[in-house]
Amino acid sequence: MSAHIPITVARGDGIGPEIMDAVLRVLEAAEAGIAPEFIDIGEKVYLAGNSSGIEQSAWDSIRRTKILLKAPITTPQGGGYKSLNVTIRKSLGLFANVRPVQAFNPYVETHYPDMDLVIIRENEEDLYAGIEHRQTHDVTQCLKLITRPGSERIIRYAFEYARNYDRKKVTCMIKDNIMKVTDGLFHDVFDEIRTEYPEIEASQQIIDIGTARVATAPERYDVIVTTNLYGDIISDVVAEVSGSVGMAGSANIGTEVSMFEAIHGSAPDIAGTNRANPSGLLNGALQMLVHIGRPAIAETIHNAWLSTLEAGIHTADIYRPGHSTHLASTDEFSDAIVERLGRVPKRLRPWSIDTSRDTRISVPGYDRQQSTKTLVGVDVFVDWVGDPMSADTIGKGIEKLATAAGGSLKLKMITNRGVKVYPEGFPETFLTDHWRCRLVASDAPDTGASYTPVDPEAIVNLLGAAVEAGIDVIKTENLYLFDGDRGFSLGQGE
Ligand code: NAD
């Protein structure tokens, strides 16, 4: 065996230290060839006054070893403590969250004995970019950012994962029937990249029906790739229907650093009782062994773990009379795995990985293709409360403003919460104080979706005239064509 590989280990809070010790015992017995470097993160650090829950020395260790095996931590309630998981993910660019979830029928009770799928979730973008604003008395907004490089990286990662782990299908879940620009980009990128993997079946599904199907027929899925928020929700659905939160592990993969953990939390209700199931963290650690180039050892441990489940040696969370033979403590469970190193399960499907392949998945860097961008208008968002509150009143006001600003822009429409209210809105539409006024070039056609270029100075003049007229502009969004294609959505009813 080559030299021991240094990895950073956080023993965590609650049941963390118990399950981490159990996992390290198994790794050591299997001669995994790792050299743990322990760091303190979490509750102790938060309560010592560090609101991020992690100190500089811990960052230094993680950035040196590039691998973090992390037990769950407790985030103290209230007090402005930041989520350590989000901090680590974002600071270290851990772009892919990989969560394999499987049924272990009949040893772990589930309605879906054949489920065996992997959720690959984009980890940094989407609504989790955390860019939120209150804009008017009535209205708040959260910016959903979906980028081409972010989408390419996660989708390619999903296909590479499928190829490496001999999985047959990749399903992309999005909601591009509604979010045509953002989710539409993710879908387009998926359609581009799938052509590079002809041996893998690729399909897409709208996230709402996708979530329903995952909850009722998870055995239909193999690899699912999706954006951050949908992935967050769907991965919990999947873990729940598999039978126990104590079983699944997850990897957070970056181009430099990666983090491996259990999916569950620190379970303070059973902390210190030697009853926790270490399987989730063990499965995270097995993903780590594959990642650092020790797939054969991961395979040996995985099969010993399956053999332990088959022998009916179960921790309390999965113990069931009839299927279980021994109610095991955390320590007894890990000892049972150690005893079974070298054994292969008889009923559960043995785990195997093609060790001749490079099991560390890497995706190529981003090859930016520049597109030609044409400014064709502007959405001006206005905070306005009328008496009476009428779309016609603000419509006429913005038309007057466009004339006062030199007449090179004209009002095309106004929407309120995305629905067209001017011209020709419905009196039934509920109105807030947040108006999106779409202005385009005066010589653009009045109807339809064709546009003519706009001089940026026309927008500056418009905003200057708005200030003079006392109109409360809260933000603007320029409207662009990219290589002639519309880069903005139409208003509902436009
Ligand atoms: P939890 O996952 O800790 O516990 C939910 C339930 O599942 C509890 O009844 C618990 O006893 C049980 N459970 C969880 N893991 C188990 C295991 N390995 N074996 C047996 N039973 C297990 O969720 P929670 O109670 O909502 O959160 C507790 C704390 O964990 C909170 O402070 C939360 O912020 C934190 N948390 C941390 C992480 C993380 O570090 N990645 C993730 C989720 C929650």
Coordinates of C-alpha atoms in Angstrom, one line a residue, residues 131 133 135 141-145 181-182 373-382 409 413 415 434-440 451 454 456 459 462-463 473-482 487-489:
I131 CA -29.3 37.3 -2.9
H133 CA -34.1 42.1 -1.3
Q135 CA -38.1 46.2 -2.7
Q141 CA -37.5 39.0 -4.0
C142 CA -34.9 36.2 -4.1
L143 CA -32.7 36.0 -7.1
K144 CA -32.5 32.6 -8.8
L145 CA -29.1 32.3 -10.5
V181 CA -34.9 31.2 -19.0
T182 CA -33.2 29.8 -15.9
K373 CA -25.5 40.7 -27.2
T374 CA -28.0 43.4 -28.3
L375 CA -29.7 45.8 -26.0
V376 CA -33.4 46.0 -27.0
G377 CA -35.2 47.5 -24.0
V378 CA -35.4 47.8 -20.3
D379 CA -37.7 46.6 -17.5
V380 CA -38.1 49.4 -15.0
F381 CA -39.5 48.3 -11.6
V382 CA -41.5 51.0 -9.8
L409 CA -38.3 54.4 -25.8
M413 CA -46.6 46.7 -21.2
T415 CA -47.0 43.7 -15.3
H434 CA -44.6 46.6 -7.4
W435 CA -44.9 47.4 -11.1
R436 CA -42.7 46.1 -13.9
C437 CA -42.8 48.6 -16.8
R438 CA -41.3 47.2 -20.0
L439 CA -39.9 49.8 -22.4
V440 CA -38.6 49.0 -25.9
Y451 CA -37.3 44.0 -31.1
V454 CA -31.8 50.5 -28.0
P456 CA -28.1 52.7 -23.6
I459 CA -32.2 54.3 -20.6
L462 CA -35.4 57.7 -18.9
L463 CA -34.1 57.2 -15.3
V473 CA -37.6 53.4 -9.5
I474 CA -36.5 50.4 -7.4
K475 CA -34.5 48.6 -10.0
T476 CA -34.0 48.1 -13.7
E477 CA -33.2 45.0 -15.8
N478 CA -31.9 45.5 -19.3
L479 CA -33.4 43.4 -22.0
Y480 CA -30.9 41.7 -24.4
L481 CA -30.9 39.4 -27.3
F482 CA -28.1 36.9 -27.4
G487 CA -32.7 36.5 -23.1
F488 CA -35.8 37.4 -21.1
S489 CA -39.2 36.0 -20.5

